[in-house]
Coordinates of C-alpha atoms (C1' of nucleotides) in Angstrom, one line a residue:
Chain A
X18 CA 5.4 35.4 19.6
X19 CA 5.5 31.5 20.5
X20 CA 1.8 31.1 20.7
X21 CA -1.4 30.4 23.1
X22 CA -1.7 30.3 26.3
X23 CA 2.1 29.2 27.1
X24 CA 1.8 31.2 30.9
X25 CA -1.7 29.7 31.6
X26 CA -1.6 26.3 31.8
X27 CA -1.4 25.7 35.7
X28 CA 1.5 23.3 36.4
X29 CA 0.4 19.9 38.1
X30 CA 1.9 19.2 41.4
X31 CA 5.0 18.0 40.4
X32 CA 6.5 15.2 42.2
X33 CA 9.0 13.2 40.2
X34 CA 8.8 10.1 41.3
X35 CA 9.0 7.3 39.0
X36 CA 5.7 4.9 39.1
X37 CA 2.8 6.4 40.9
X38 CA 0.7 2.9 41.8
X39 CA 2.3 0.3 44.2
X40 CA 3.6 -2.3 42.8
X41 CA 2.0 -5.8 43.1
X42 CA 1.0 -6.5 46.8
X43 CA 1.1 -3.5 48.2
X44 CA -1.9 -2.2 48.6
X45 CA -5.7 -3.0 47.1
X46 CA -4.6 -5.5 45.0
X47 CA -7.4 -7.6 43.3
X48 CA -7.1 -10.2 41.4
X49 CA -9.1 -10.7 37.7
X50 CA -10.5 -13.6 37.1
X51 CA -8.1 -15.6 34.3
X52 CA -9.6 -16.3 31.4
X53 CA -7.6 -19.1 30.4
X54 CA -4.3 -20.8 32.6
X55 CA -1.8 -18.6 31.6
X56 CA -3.8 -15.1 31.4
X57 CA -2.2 -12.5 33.1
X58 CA -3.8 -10.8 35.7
X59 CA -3.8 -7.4 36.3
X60 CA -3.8 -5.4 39.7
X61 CA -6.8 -3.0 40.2
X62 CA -6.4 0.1 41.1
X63 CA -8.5 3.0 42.9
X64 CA -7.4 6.2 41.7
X65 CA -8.8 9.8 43.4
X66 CA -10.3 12.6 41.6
X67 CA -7.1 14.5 39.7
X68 CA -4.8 12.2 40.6
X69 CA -1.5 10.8 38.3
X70 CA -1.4 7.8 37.2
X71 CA 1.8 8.1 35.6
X72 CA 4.0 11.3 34.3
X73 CA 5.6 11.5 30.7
X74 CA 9.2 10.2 30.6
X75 CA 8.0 7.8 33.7
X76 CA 9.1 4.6 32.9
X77 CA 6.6 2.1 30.7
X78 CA 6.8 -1.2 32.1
X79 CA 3.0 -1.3 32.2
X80 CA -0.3 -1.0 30.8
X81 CA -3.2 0.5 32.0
X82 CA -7.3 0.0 31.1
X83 CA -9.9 1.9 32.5
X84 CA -12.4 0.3 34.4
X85 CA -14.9 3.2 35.1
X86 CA -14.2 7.1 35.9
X87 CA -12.6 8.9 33.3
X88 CA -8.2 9.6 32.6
X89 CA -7.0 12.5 30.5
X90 CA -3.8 11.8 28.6
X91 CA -1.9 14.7 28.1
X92 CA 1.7 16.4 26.8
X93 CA 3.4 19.5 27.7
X94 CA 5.7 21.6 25.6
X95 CA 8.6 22.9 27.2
X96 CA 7.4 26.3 27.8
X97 CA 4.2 24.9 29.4
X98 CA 1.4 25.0 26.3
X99 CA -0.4 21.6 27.7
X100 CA -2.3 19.7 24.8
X101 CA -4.6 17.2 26.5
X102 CA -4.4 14.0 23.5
X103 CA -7.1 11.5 24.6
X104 CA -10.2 11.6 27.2
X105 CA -10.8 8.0 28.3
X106 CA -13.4 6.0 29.3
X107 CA -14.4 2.3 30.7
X108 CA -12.9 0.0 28.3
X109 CA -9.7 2.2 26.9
X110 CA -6.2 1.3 27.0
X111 CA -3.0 3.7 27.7
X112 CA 0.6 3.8 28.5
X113 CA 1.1 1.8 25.0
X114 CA 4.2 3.1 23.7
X115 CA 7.1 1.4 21.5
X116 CA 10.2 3.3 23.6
X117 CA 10.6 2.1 27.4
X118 CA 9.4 5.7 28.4
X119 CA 5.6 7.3 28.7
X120 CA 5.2 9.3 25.9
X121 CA 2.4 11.7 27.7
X122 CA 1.1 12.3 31.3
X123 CA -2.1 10.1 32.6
X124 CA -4.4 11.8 35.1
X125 CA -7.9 11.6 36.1
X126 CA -10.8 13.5 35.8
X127 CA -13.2 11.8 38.3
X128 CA -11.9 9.1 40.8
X129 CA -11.6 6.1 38.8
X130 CA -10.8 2.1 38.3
X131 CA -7.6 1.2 36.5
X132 CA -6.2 -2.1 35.6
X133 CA -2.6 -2.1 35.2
X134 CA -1.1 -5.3 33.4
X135 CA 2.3 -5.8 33.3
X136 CA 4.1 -4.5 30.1
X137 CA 6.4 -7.9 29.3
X138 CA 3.3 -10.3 30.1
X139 CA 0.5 -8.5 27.4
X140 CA 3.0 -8.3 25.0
X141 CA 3.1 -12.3 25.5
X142 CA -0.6 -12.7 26.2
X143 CA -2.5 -13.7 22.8
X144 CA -5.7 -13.7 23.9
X145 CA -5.1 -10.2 26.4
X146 CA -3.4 -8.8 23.5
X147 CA -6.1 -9.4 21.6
X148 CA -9.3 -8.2 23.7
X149 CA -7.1 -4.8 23.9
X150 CA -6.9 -4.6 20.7
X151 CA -10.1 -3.7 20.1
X152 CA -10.5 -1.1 22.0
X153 CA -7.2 0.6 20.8
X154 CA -8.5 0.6 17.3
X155 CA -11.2 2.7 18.7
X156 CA -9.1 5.0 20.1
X157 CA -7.3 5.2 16.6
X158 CA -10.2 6.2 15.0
X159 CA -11.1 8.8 18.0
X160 CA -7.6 10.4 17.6
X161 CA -8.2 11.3 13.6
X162 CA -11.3 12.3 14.6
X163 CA -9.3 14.7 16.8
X164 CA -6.8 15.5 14.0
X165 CA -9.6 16.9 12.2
X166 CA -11.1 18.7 14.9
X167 CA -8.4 20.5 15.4
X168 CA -6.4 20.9 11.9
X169 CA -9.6 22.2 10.5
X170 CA -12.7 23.4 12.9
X171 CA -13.7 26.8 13.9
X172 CA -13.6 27.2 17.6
X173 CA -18.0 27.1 17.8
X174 CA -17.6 23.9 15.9
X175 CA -14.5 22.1 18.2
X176 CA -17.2 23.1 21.0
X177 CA -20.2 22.0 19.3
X178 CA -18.4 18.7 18.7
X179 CA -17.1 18.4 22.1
X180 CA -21.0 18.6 23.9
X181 CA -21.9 15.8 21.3
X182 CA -19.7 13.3 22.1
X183 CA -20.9 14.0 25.8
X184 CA -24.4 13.2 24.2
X185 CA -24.4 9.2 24.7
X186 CA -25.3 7.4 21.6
X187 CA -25.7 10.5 19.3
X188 CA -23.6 11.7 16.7
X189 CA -21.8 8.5 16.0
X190 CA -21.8 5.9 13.3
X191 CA -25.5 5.0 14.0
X192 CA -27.2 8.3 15.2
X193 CA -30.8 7.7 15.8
X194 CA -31.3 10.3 13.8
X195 CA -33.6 13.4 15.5
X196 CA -36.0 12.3 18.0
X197 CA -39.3 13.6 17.7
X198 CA -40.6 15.9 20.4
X199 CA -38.4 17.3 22.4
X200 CA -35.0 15.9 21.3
X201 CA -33.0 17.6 24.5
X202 CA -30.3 16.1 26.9
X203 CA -29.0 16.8 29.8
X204 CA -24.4 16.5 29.8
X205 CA -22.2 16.6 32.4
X206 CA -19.4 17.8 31.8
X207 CA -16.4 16.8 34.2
X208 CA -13.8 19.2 33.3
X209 CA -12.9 22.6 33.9
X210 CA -13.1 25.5 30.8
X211 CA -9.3 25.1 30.8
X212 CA -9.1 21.0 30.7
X213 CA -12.0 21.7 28.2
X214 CA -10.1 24.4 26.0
X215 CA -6.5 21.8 26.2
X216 CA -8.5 19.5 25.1
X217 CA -9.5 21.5 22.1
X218 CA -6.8 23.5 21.1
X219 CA -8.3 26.9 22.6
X220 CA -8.0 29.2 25.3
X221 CA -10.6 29.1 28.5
X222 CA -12.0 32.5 27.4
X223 CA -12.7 31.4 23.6
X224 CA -14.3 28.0 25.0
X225 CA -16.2 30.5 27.4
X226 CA -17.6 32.3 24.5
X227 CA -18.5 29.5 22.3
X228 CA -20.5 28.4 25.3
X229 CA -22.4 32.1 25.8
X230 CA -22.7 31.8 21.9
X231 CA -24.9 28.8 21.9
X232 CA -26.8 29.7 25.2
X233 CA -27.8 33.2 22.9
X234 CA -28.5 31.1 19.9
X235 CA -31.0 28.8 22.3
X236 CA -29.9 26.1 21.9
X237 CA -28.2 24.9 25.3
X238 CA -28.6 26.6 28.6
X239 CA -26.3 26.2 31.2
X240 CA -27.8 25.0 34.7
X241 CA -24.8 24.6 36.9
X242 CA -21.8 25.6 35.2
X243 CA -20.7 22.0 34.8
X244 CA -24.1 21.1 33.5
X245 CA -25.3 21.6 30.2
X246 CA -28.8 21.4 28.7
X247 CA -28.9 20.5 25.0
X248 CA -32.2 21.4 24.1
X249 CA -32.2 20.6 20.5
X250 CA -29.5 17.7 20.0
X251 CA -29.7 17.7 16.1
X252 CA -29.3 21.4 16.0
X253 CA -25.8 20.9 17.9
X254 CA -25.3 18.3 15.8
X255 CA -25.4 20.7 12.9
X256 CA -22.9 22.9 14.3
X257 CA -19.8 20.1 14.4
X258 CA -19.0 20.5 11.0
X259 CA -19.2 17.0 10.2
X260 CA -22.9 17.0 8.8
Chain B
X20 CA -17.5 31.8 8.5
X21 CA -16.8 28.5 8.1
X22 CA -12.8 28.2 8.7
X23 CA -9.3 27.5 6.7
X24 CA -9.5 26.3 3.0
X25 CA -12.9 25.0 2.5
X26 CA -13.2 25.3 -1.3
X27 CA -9.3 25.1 -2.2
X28 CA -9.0 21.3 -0.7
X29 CA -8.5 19.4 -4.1
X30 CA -11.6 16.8 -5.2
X31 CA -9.6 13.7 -5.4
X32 CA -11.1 11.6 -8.5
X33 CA -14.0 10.3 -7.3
X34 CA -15.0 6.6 -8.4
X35 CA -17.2 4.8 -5.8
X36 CA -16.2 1.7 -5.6
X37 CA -15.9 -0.9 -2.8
X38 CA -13.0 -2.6 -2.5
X39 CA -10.0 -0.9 -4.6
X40 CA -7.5 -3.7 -4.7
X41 CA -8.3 -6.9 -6.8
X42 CA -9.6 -9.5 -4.5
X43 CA -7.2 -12.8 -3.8
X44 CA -5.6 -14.1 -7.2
X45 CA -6.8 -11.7 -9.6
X46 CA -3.4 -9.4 -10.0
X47 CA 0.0 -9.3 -8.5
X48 CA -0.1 -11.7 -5.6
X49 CA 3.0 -12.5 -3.7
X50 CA 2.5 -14.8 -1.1
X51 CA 3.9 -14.0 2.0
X52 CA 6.5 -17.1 4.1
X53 CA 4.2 -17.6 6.5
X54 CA 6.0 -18.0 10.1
X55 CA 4.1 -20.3 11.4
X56 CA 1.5 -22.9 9.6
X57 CA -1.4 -21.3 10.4
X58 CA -0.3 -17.9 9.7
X59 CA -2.6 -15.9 7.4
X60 CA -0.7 -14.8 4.1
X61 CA -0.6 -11.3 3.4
X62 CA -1.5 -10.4 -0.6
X63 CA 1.2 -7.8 -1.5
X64 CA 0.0 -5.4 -3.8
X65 CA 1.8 -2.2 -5.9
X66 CA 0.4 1.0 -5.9
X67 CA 1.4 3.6 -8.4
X68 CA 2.2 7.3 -7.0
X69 CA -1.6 8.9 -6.2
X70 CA -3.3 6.0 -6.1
X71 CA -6.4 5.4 -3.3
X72 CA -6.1 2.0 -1.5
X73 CA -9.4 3.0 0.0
X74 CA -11.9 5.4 0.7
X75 CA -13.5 6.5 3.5
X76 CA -17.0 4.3 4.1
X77 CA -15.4 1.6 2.3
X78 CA -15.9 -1.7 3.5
X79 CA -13.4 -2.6 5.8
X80 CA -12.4 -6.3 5.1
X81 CA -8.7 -5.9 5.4
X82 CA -6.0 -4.6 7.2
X83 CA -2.9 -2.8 5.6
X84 CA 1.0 -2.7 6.0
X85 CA 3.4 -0.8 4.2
X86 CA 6.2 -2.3 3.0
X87 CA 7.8 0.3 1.1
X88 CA 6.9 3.9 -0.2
X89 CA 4.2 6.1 1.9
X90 CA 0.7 6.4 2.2
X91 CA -1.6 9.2 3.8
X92 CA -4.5 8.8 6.0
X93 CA -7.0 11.7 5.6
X94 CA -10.9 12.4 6.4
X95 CA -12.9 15.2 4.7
X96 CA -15.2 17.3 6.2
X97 CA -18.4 17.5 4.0
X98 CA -17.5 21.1 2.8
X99 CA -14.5 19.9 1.2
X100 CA -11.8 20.5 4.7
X101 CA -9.7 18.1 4.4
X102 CA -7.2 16.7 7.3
X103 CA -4.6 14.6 6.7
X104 CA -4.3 12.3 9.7
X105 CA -1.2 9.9 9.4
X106 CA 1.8 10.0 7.2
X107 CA 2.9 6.3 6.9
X108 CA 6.0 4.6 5.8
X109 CA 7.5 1.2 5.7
X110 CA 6.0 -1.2 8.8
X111 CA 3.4 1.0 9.4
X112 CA 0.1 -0.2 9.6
X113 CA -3.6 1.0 8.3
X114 CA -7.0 0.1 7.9
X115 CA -8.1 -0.6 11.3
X116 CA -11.1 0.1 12.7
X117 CA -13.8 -1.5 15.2
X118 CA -16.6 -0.5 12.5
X119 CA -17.2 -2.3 9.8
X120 CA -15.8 1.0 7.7
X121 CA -12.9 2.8 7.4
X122 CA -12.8 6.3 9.1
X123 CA -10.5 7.6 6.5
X124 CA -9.3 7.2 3.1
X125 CA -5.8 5.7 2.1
X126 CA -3.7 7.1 -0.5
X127 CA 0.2 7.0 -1.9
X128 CA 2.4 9.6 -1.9
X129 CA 4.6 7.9 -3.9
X130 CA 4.3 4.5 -5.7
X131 CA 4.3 2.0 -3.2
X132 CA 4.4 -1.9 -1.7
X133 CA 1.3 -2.8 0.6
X134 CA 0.4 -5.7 2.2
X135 CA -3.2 -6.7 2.7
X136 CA -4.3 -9.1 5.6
X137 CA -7.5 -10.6 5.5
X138 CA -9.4 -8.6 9.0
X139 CA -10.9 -11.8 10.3
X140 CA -7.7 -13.8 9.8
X141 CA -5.3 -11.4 11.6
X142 CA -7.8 -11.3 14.3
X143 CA -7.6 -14.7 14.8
X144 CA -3.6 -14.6 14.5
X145 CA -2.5 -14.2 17.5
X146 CA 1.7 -13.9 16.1
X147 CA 0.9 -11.2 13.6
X148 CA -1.7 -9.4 15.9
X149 CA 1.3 -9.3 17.9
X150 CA 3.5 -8.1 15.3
X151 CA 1.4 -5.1 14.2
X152 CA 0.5 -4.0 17.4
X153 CA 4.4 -2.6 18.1
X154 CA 4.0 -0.7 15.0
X155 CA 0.6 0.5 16.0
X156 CA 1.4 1.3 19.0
X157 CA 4.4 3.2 17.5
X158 CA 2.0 5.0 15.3
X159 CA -0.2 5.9 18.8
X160 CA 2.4 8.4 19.7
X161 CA 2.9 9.5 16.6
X162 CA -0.9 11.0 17.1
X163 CA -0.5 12.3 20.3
X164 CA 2.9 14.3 19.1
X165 CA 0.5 15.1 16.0
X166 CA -2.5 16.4 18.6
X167 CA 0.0 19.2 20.1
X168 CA 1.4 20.1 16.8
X169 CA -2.4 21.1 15.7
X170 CA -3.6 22.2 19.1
X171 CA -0.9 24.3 20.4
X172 CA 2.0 25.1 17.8
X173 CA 2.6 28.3 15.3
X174 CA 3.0 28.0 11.9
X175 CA 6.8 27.9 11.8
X176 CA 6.8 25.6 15.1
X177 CA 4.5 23.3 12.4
X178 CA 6.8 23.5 9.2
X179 CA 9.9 23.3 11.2
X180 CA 8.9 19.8 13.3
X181 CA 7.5 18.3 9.9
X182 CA 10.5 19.1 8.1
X183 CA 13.0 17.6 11.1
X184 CA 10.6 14.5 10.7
X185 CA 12.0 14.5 7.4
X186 CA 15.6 14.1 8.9
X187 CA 16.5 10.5 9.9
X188 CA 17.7 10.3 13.2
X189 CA 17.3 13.4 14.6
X190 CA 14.8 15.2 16.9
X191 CA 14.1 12.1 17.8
X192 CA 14.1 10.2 21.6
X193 CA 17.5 9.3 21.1
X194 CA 18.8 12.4 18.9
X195 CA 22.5 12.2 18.7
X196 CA 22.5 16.0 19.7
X197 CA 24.1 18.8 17.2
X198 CA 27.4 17.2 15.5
X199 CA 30.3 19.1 15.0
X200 CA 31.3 21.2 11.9
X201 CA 28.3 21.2 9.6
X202 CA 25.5 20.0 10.5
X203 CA 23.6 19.9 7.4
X204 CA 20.9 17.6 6.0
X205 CA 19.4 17.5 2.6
X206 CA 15.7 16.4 2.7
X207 CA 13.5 15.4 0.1
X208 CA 10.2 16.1 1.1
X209 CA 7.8 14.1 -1.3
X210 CA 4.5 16.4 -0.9
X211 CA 3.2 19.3 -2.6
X212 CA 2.1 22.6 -0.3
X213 CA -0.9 21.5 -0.2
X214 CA -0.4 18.2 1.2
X215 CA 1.4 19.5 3.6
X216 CA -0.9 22.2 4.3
X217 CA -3.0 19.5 5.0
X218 CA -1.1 17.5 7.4
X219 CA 0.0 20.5 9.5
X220 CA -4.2 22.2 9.6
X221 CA -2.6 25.1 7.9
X222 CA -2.8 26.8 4.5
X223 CA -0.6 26.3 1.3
X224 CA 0.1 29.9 1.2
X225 CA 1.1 30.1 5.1
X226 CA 3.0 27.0 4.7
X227 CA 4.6 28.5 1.9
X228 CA 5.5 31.9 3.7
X229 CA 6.6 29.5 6.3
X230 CA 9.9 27.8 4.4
X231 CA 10.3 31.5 2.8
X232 CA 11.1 32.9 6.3
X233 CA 13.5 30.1 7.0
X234 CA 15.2 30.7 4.0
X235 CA 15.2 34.3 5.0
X236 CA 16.6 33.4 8.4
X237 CA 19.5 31.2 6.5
X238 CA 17.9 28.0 7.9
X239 CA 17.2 26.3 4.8
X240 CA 17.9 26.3 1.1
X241 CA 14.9 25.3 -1.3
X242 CA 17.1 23.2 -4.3
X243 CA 14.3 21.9 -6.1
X244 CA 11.2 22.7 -4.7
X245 CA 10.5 19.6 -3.4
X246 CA 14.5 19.2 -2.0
X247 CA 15.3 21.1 1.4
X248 CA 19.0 21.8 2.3
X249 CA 18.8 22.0 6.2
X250 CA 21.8 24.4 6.8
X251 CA 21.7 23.9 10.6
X252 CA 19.8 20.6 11.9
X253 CA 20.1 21.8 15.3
X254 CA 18.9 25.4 14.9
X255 CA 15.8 24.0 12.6
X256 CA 15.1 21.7 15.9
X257 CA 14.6 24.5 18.1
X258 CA 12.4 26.1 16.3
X259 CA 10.1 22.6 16.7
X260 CA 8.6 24.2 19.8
X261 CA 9.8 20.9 21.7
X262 CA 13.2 22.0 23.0
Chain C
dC7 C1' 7.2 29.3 -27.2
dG8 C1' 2.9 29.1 -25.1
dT9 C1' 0.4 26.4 -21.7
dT10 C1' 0.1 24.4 -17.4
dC11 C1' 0.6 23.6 -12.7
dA12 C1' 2.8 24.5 -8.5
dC13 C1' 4.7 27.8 -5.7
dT14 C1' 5.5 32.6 -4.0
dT15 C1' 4.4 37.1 -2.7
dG16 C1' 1.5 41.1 -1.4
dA17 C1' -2.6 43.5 0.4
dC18 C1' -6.3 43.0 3.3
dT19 C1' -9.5 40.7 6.7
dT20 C1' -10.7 38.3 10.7
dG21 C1' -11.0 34.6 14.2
dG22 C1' -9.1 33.7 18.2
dC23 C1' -5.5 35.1 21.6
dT24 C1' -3.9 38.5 25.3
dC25 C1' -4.8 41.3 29.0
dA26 C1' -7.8 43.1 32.3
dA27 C1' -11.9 43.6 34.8
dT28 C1' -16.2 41.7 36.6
dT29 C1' -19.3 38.3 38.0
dC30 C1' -20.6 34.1 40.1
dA31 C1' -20.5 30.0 43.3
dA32 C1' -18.9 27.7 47.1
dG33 C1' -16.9 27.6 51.1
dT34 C1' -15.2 29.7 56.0
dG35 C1' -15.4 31.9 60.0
dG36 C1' -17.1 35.5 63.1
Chain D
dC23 C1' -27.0 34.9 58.9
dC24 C1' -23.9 37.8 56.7
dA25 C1' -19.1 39.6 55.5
dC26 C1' -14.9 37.8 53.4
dT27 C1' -11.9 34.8 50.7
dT28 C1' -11.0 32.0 46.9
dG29 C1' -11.1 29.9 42.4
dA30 C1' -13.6 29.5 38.2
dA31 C1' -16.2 31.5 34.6
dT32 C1' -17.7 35.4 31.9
dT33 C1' -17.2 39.5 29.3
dG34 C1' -14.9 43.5 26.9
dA35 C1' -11.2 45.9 24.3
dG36 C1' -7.4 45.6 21.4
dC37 C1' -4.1 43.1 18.7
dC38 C1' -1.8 39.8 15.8
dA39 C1' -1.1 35.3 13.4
dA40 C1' -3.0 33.1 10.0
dG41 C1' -6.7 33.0 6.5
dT42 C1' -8.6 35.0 2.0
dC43 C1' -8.2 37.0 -2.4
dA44 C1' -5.5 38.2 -6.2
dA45 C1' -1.4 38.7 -8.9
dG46 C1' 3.0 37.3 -10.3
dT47 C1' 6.9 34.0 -10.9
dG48 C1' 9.1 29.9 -12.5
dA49 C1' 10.0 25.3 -13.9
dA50 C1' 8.3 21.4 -16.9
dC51 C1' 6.5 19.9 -21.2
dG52 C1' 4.6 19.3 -25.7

DNA sequence: CGTTCACTTGACTTGGCTCAATTCAAGTGG
DNA sequence: CCACTTGAATTGAGCCAAGTCAAGTGAACG
């Protein structure tokens, strides 16, 4: 047998074209403020709930940053097993590749900001090049994060890990540590059981369960089906796997 | 239970020191020609085979390049999982992070040639920022390829795409395709199962049963153990999953 | 020639996938 | 306001790929 959930994962709207924003001056179009003379500016762009910002294979003649919302990059295996590679936020940078070619799919989650800078002018940029580069280190360090999660955690842990980083400023590097009294949150979520379970290596139904698993244990309860209440945010925290 | 191999992962030999590498002009400095005259020099250092450049937690002074041999990237869970995140090879580049410690610890495969860069220095450079980013950038994709091999790939899909990364030039985004009348590779493979367990989120044992059923299919020869006779390039790439 | 270490193989167990209903929530229209 | 549709989420039953545990094999070395 070839493996998960190769029949499942819905195909996008396919429509092949080659580079999904207008190019410069075409439409809503705004320039950045230049930090120095010869900064590059980049054209802002307003991007719908769910829409493509570009498809893997596309061509890569530019790069992207998110200004607010949130963008999925994804990749598809022939027979249509989708592994979603990197949620993004404000701040991260895509479409980086070394080949002239996309090397996954960029969509978004929520409607969303992008910057898109033009490929040849960053790569010339020092001081763009530089401010980028911070944030793609980050993104490094999120992506072996991700190896681990999903080389070596059980499918309650990927889940448990998944709510967390959905928990602002807990978890991380410098985790406050339990609060006392009350140490609950309130996440919103954004994406579908599948986007969730492509994401993390599952299916929909074991992401499903993980979720009915922790509301039995007590320890989140689920208000609107996109909304879940943490109500003891160390306790989660226990279940990652990494403490 | 927990998950895969919690207490088989091998305790690497644990000494808790800081900064691995002897600081500037203690041992085996070569300078680097700087390109320009404010170009920071790189201290090249030899590694022997096995040997940890840095730990995880570490202070995270200086960024790495590879100049020849290979180096692994892993992170351990606290139970003893390990994943290994990258596999590296000449160009490649390590050590970066935005904290001011590494998220994962370095160590050879084989004996090797590194180059350290002092952090502060390269970030203030902006012609080697720019000539490490191509690489980085290179190794980017490498994780998102790496994300659907551990999210959504069987065990032979696994062993079959990491040994046709083994094969120069082939599988690759310019594969020359199947060439006539033999189309055989011999491939040294460098790890033990274990490591490569590792690197794939499998087991030794199911890594193991993994080359004996592509010797059974008539795939592969195993020569030496650690030396892979690939009978049929092209038929090991279709196994990948990716075509 | 025995010890060691890595790998292989077999028997058994199990976590997560597949398939198949149900349930739930949010429209839509009569 | 209530039937009907639609799409997403949940739940259950059964199965299989990969994990666990336990020998067994084989090459390397003193």
């Amino acid at each position: 047998m070839k493996q998960p959930n190769a029949p499942r994962a819905q195909s996008p709207d396919t429509e092949p074209t080659n580079c999904r924003l207008p190019k410069s001056g075409e439409t809503s179009v705004t320039q950045q403020p230049s930090h120095r003379e010869e900064e590059p500016v980049g054209q802002r762009h307003r991007v719908g709930q769910h829409g493509h910002i570009f498809r893997e294979g596309d061509c890569a003649d530019r790069i992207y940053q998110v200004v607010d919302g949130a963008v999925m990059l994804y990749k598809l295996l022939p027979d249509g097993r989708r592994q979603v590679v990197e949620l993004l936020s404000a701040g991260d940078v895509f479409g980086l590749t070394p080949l002239p070619i996309f090397d996954c799919s960029a969509e978004t989650l929520v409607a969303s900001n992008v910057i898109a800078y033009d490929r040849a002018s960053v790569e010339n940029s020092p001081d763009l090049l530089r401010r980028l580069s911070a944030h793609v280190h980050a993104q490094l360090c999120a992506l072996h994060e991700h190896a681990v999660l999903l080389g070596r955690k059980s499918a309650l842990e990927r889940v448990a890990t998944f709510v967390m980083h959905c928990v602002p400023g807990r978890g991380g590097f410098e985790c406050a540590g339990p609060r006392a009294g009350g140490d609950s949150a309130i996440v919103r979520l954004g994406m579908t059981r599948q986007e969730i379970a492509d994401y993390l290596g599952l299916t929909l139904e074991t992401v499903s369960r993980a979720f009915s698993e922790l509301r039995r244990r007590g320890i989140i309860a689920i208000d609107k089906q996109e909304e879940v209440r943490v109500h003891d945010v160390c306790r989660m925290c226990q279940l990652t796997g990494a403490h």
